[in-house]
Structures are given as structure tokens and as C-alpha cells.
GROMACS .gro file of N, CA and C in nm:
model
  282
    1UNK      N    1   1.420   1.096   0.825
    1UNK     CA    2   1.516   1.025   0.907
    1UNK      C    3   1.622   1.123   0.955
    2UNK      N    4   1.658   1.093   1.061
    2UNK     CA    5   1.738   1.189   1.076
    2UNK      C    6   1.940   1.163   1.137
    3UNK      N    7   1.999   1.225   1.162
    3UNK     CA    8   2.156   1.158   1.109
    3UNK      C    9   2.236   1.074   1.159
    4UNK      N   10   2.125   0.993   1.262
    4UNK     CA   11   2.104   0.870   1.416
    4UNK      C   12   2.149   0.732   1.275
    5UNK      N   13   2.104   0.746   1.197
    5UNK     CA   14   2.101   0.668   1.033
    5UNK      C   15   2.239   0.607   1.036
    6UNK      N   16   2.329   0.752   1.072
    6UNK     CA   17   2.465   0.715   0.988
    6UNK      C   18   2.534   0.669   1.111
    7UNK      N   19   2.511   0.621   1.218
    7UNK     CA   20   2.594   0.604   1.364
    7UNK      C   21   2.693   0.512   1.356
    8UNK      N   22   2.613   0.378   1.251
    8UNK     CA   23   2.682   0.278   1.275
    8UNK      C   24   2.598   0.190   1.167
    9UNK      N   25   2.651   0.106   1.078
    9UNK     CA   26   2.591   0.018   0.942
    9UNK      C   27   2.474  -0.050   0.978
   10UNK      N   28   2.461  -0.102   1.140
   10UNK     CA   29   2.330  -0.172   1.150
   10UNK      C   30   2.241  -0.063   1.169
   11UNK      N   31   2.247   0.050   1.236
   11UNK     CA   32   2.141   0.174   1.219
   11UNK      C   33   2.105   0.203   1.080
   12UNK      N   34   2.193   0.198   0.979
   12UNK     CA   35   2.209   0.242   0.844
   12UNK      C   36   2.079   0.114   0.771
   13UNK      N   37   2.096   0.041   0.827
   13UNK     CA   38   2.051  -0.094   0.727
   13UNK      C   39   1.875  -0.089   0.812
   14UNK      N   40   1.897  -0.051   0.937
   14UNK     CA   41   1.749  -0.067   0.992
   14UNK      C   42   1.660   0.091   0.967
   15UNK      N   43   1.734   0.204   0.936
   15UNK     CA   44   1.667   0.315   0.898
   15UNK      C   45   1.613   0.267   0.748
   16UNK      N   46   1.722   0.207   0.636
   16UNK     CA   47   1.719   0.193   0.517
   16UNK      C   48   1.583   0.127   0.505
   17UNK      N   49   1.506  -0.009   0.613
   17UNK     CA   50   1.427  -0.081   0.607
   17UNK      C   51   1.273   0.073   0.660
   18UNK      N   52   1.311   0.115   0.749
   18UNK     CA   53   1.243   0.213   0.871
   18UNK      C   54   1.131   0.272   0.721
   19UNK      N   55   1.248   0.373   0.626
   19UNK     CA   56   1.220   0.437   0.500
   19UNK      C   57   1.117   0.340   0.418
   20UNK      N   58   1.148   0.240   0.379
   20UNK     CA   59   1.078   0.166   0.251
   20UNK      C   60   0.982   0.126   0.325
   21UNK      N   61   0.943   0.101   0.466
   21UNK     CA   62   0.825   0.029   0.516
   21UNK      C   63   0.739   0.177   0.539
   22UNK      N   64   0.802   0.267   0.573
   22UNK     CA   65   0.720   0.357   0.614
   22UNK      C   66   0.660   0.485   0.487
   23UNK      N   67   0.694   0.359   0.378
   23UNK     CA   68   0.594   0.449   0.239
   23UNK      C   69   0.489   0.366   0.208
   24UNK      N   70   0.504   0.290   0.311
   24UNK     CA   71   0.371   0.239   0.262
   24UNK      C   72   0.232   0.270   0.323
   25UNK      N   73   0.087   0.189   0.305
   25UNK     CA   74  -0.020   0.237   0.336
   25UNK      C   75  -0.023   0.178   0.528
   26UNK      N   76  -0.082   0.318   0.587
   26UNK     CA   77  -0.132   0.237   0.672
   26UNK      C   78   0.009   0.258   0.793
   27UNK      N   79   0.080   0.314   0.775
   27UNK     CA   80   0.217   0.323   0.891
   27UNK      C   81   0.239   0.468   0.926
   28UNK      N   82   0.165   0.488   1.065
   28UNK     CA   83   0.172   0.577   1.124
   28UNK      C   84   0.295   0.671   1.186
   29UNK      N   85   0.354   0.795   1.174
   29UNK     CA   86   0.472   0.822   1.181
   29UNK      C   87   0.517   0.774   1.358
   30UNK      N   88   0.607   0.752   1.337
   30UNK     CA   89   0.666   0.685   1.465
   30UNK      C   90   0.674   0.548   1.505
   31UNK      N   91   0.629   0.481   1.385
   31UNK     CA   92   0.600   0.351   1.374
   31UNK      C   93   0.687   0.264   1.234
   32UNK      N   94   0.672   0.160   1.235
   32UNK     CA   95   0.715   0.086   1.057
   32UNK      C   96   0.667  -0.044   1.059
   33UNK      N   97   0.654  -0.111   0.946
   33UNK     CA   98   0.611  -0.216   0.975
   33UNK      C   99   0.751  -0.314   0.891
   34UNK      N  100   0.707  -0.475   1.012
   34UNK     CA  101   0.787  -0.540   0.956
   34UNK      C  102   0.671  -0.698   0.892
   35UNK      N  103   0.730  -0.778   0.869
   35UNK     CA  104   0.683  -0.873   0.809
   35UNK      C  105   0.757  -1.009   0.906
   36UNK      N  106   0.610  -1.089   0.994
   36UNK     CA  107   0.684  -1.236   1.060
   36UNK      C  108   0.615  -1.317   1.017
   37UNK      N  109   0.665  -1.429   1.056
   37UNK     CA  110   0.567  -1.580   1.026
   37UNK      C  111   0.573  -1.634   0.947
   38UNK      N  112   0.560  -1.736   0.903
   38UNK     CA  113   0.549  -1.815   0.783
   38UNK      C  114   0.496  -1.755   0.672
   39UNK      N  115   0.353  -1.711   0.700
   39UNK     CA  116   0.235  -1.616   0.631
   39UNK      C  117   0.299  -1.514   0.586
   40UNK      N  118   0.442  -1.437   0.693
   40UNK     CA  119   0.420  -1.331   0.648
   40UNK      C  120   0.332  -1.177   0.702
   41UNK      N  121   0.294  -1.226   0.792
   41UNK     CA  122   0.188  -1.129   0.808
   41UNK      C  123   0.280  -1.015   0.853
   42UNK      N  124   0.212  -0.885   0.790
   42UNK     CA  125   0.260  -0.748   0.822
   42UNK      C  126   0.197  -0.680   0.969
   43UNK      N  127   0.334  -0.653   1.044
   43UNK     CA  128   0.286  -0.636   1.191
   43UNK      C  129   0.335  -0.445   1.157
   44UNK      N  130   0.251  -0.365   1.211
   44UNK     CA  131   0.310  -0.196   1.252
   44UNK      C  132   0.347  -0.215   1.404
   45UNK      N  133   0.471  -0.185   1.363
   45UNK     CA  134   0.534  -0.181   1.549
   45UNK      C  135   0.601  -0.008   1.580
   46UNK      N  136   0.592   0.020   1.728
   46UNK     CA  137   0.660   0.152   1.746
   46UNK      C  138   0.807   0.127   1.664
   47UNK      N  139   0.875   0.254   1.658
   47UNK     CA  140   0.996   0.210   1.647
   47UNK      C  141   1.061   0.229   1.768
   48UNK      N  142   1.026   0.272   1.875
   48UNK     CA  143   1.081   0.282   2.030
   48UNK      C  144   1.138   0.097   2.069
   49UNK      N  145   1.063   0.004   1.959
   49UNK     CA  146   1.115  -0.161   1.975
   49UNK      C  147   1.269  -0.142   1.937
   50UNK      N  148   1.325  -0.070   1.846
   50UNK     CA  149   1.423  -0.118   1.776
   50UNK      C  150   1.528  -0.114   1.832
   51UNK      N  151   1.512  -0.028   1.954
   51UNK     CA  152   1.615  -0.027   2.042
   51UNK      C  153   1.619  -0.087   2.154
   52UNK      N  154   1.550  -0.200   2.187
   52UNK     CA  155   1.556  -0.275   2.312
   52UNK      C  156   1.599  -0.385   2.288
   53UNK      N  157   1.682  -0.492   2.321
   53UNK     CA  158   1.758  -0.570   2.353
   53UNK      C  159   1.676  -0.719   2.268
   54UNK      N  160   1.575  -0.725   2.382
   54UNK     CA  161   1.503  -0.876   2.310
   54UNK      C  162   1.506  -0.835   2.168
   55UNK      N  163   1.436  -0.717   2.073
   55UNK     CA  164   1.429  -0.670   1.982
   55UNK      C  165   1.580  -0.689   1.898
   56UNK      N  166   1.656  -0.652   1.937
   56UNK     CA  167   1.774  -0.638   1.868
   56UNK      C  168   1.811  -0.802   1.839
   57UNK      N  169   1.783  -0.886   1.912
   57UNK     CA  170   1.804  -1.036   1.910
   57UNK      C  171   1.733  -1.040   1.773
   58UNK      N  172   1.603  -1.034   1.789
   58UNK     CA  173   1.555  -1.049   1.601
   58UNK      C  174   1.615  -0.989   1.502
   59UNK      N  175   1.661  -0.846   1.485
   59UNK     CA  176   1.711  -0.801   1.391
   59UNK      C  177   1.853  -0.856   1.348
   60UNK      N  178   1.919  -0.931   1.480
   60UNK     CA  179   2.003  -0.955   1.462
   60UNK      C  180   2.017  -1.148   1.391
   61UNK      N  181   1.890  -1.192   1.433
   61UNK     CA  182   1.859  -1.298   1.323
   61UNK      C  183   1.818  -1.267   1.196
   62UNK      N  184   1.762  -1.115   1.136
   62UNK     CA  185   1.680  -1.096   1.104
   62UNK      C  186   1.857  -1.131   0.991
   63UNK      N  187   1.926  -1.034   1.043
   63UNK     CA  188   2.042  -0.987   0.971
   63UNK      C  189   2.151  -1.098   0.901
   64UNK      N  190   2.119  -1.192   0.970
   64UNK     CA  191   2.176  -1.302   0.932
   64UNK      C  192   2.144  -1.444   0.838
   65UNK      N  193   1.989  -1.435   0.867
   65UNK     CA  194   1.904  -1.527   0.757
   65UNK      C  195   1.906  -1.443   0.619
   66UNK      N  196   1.854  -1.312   0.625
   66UNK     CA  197   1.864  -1.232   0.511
   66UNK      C  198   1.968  -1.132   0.501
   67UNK      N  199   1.998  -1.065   0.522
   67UNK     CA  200   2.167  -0.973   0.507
   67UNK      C  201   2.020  -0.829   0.476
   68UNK      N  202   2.089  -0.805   0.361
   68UNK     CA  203   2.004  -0.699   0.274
   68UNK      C  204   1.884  -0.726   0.155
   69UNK      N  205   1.866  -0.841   0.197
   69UNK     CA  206   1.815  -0.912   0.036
   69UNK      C  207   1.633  -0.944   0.156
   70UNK      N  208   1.570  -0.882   0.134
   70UNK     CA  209   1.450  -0.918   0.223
   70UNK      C  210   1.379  -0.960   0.161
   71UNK      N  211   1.254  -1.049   0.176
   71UNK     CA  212   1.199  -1.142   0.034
   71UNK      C  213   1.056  -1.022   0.015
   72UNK      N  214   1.011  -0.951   0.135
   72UNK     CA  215   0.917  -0.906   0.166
   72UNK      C  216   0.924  -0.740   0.119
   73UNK      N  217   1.038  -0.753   0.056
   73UNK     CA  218   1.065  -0.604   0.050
   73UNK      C  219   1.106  -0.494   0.127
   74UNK      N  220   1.039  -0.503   0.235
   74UNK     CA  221   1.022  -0.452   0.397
   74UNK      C  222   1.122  -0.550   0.505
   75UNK      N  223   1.153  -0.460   0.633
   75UNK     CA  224   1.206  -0.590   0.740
   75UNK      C  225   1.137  -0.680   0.750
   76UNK      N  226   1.218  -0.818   0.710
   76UNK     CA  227   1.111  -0.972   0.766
   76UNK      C  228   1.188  -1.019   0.897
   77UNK      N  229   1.132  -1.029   0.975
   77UNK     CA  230   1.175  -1.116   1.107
   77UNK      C  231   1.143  -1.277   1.095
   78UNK      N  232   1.255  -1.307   1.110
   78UNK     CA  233   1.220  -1.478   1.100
   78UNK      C  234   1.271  -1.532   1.238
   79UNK      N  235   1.097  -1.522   1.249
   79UNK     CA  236   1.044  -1.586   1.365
   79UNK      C  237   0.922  -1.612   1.324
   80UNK      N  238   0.854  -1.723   1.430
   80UNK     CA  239   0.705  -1.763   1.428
   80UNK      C  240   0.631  -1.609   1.463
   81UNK      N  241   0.463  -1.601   1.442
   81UNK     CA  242   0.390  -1.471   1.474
   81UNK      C  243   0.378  -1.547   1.597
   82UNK      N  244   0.375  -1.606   1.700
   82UNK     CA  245   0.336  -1.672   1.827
   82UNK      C  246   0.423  -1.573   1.896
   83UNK      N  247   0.611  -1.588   1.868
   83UNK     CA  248   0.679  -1.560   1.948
   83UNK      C  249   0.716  -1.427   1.926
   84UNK      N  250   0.683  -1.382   1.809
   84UNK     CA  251   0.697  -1.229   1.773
   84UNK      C  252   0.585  -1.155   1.891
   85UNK      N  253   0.485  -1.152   1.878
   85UNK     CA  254   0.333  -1.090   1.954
   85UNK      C  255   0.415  -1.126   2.083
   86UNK      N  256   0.473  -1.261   2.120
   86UNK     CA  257   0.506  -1.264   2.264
   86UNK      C  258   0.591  -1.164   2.315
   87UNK      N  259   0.709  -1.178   2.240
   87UNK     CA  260   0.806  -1.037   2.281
   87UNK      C  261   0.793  -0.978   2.282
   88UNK      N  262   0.724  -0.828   2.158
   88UNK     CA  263   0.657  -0.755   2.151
   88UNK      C  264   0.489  -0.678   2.266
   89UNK      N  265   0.461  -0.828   2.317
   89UNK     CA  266   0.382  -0.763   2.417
   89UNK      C  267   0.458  -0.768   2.546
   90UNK      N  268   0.569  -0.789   2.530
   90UNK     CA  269   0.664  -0.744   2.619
   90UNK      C  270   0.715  -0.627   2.632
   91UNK      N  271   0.720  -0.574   2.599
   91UNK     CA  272   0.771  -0.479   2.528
   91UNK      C  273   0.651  -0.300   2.547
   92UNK      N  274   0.552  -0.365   2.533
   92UNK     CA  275   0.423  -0.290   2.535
   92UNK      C  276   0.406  -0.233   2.696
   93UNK      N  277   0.473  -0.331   2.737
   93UNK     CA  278   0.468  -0.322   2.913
   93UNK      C  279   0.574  -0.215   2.963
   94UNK      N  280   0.657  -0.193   2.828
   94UNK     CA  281   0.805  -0.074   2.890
   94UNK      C  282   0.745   0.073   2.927
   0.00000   0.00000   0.00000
């Protein structure tokens, strides 16, 4: 990670997530995964998302349903997987 981390507490809190998702199996560098849906299901997204706007709207629910306390271990976005894939293939189009 590099010192983009320390800019500002929500960078701090989304690198902090960036780190623990990206030890896991299966997360390609430049990427992390988060956790949506009811299920849960583990999505690998660029991290080039984390800085776009619609994106920041989730983290910024993300930040408020859970603070620092994530049930998933990893970032959970609480949202449906319907509307996650929707934004996100929005996104795919940048």
C-alpha cells in the first residue's frame, strides 16, 4: 500500500479493508474483493471502483451500516448482488 492510505480516515479504513481482502486466495494485484448480498457472495473488483462516485455511495453505506466491525471480515457492501453487478457494470464501461 502505499502513503495515498494516510490522506484522509476514509482512505485509511478502505486501504485497511484493500490489505485483509487482498491476503486472501484468488485476488489479483490491482484488485480486492468485497462481500454483497444477502448470500454474501464474494465479488473481486478493480480497485480503479473505489474512486468513482456511484462507488463511493456504497462505501459510504457500507460505512454506516457497519463502521469498522465487518461481519465478513473483508469490505461488505450492503446492497442486493442485482444492484451491485448493476453499478459495477457501469463502471466496466469507464
Amino acid at each position: 500500500m502505499t502513503n495515498t492510505c494516510t490522506a484522509n480516515w476514509r482512505k485509511m479504513d478502505i486501504c485497511f479493508f484493500m490489505r485483509k481482502a487482498s491476503k486472501s486466495v484468488d485476488v489479483p494485484k490491482g484488485y480486492v474483493a468485497v462481500y454483497v448480498g444477502e448470500k454474501m457472495k464474494r465479488v473481486v473488483i478493480p480497485i480503479s471502483y473505489l474512486n468513482q462516485p456511484s462507488f463511493q455511495d456504497l462505501l459510504s453505506q457500507a460505512e454506516e451500516e457497519f463502521g469498522f466491525d465487518h461481519p465478513m471480515g473483508g469490505l461488505t457492501i450492503p446492497c442486493k448482488e442485482d444492484e451491485f453487478l448493476h453499478i459495477t457494470s457501469h463502471l466496466n464501461r469507464l
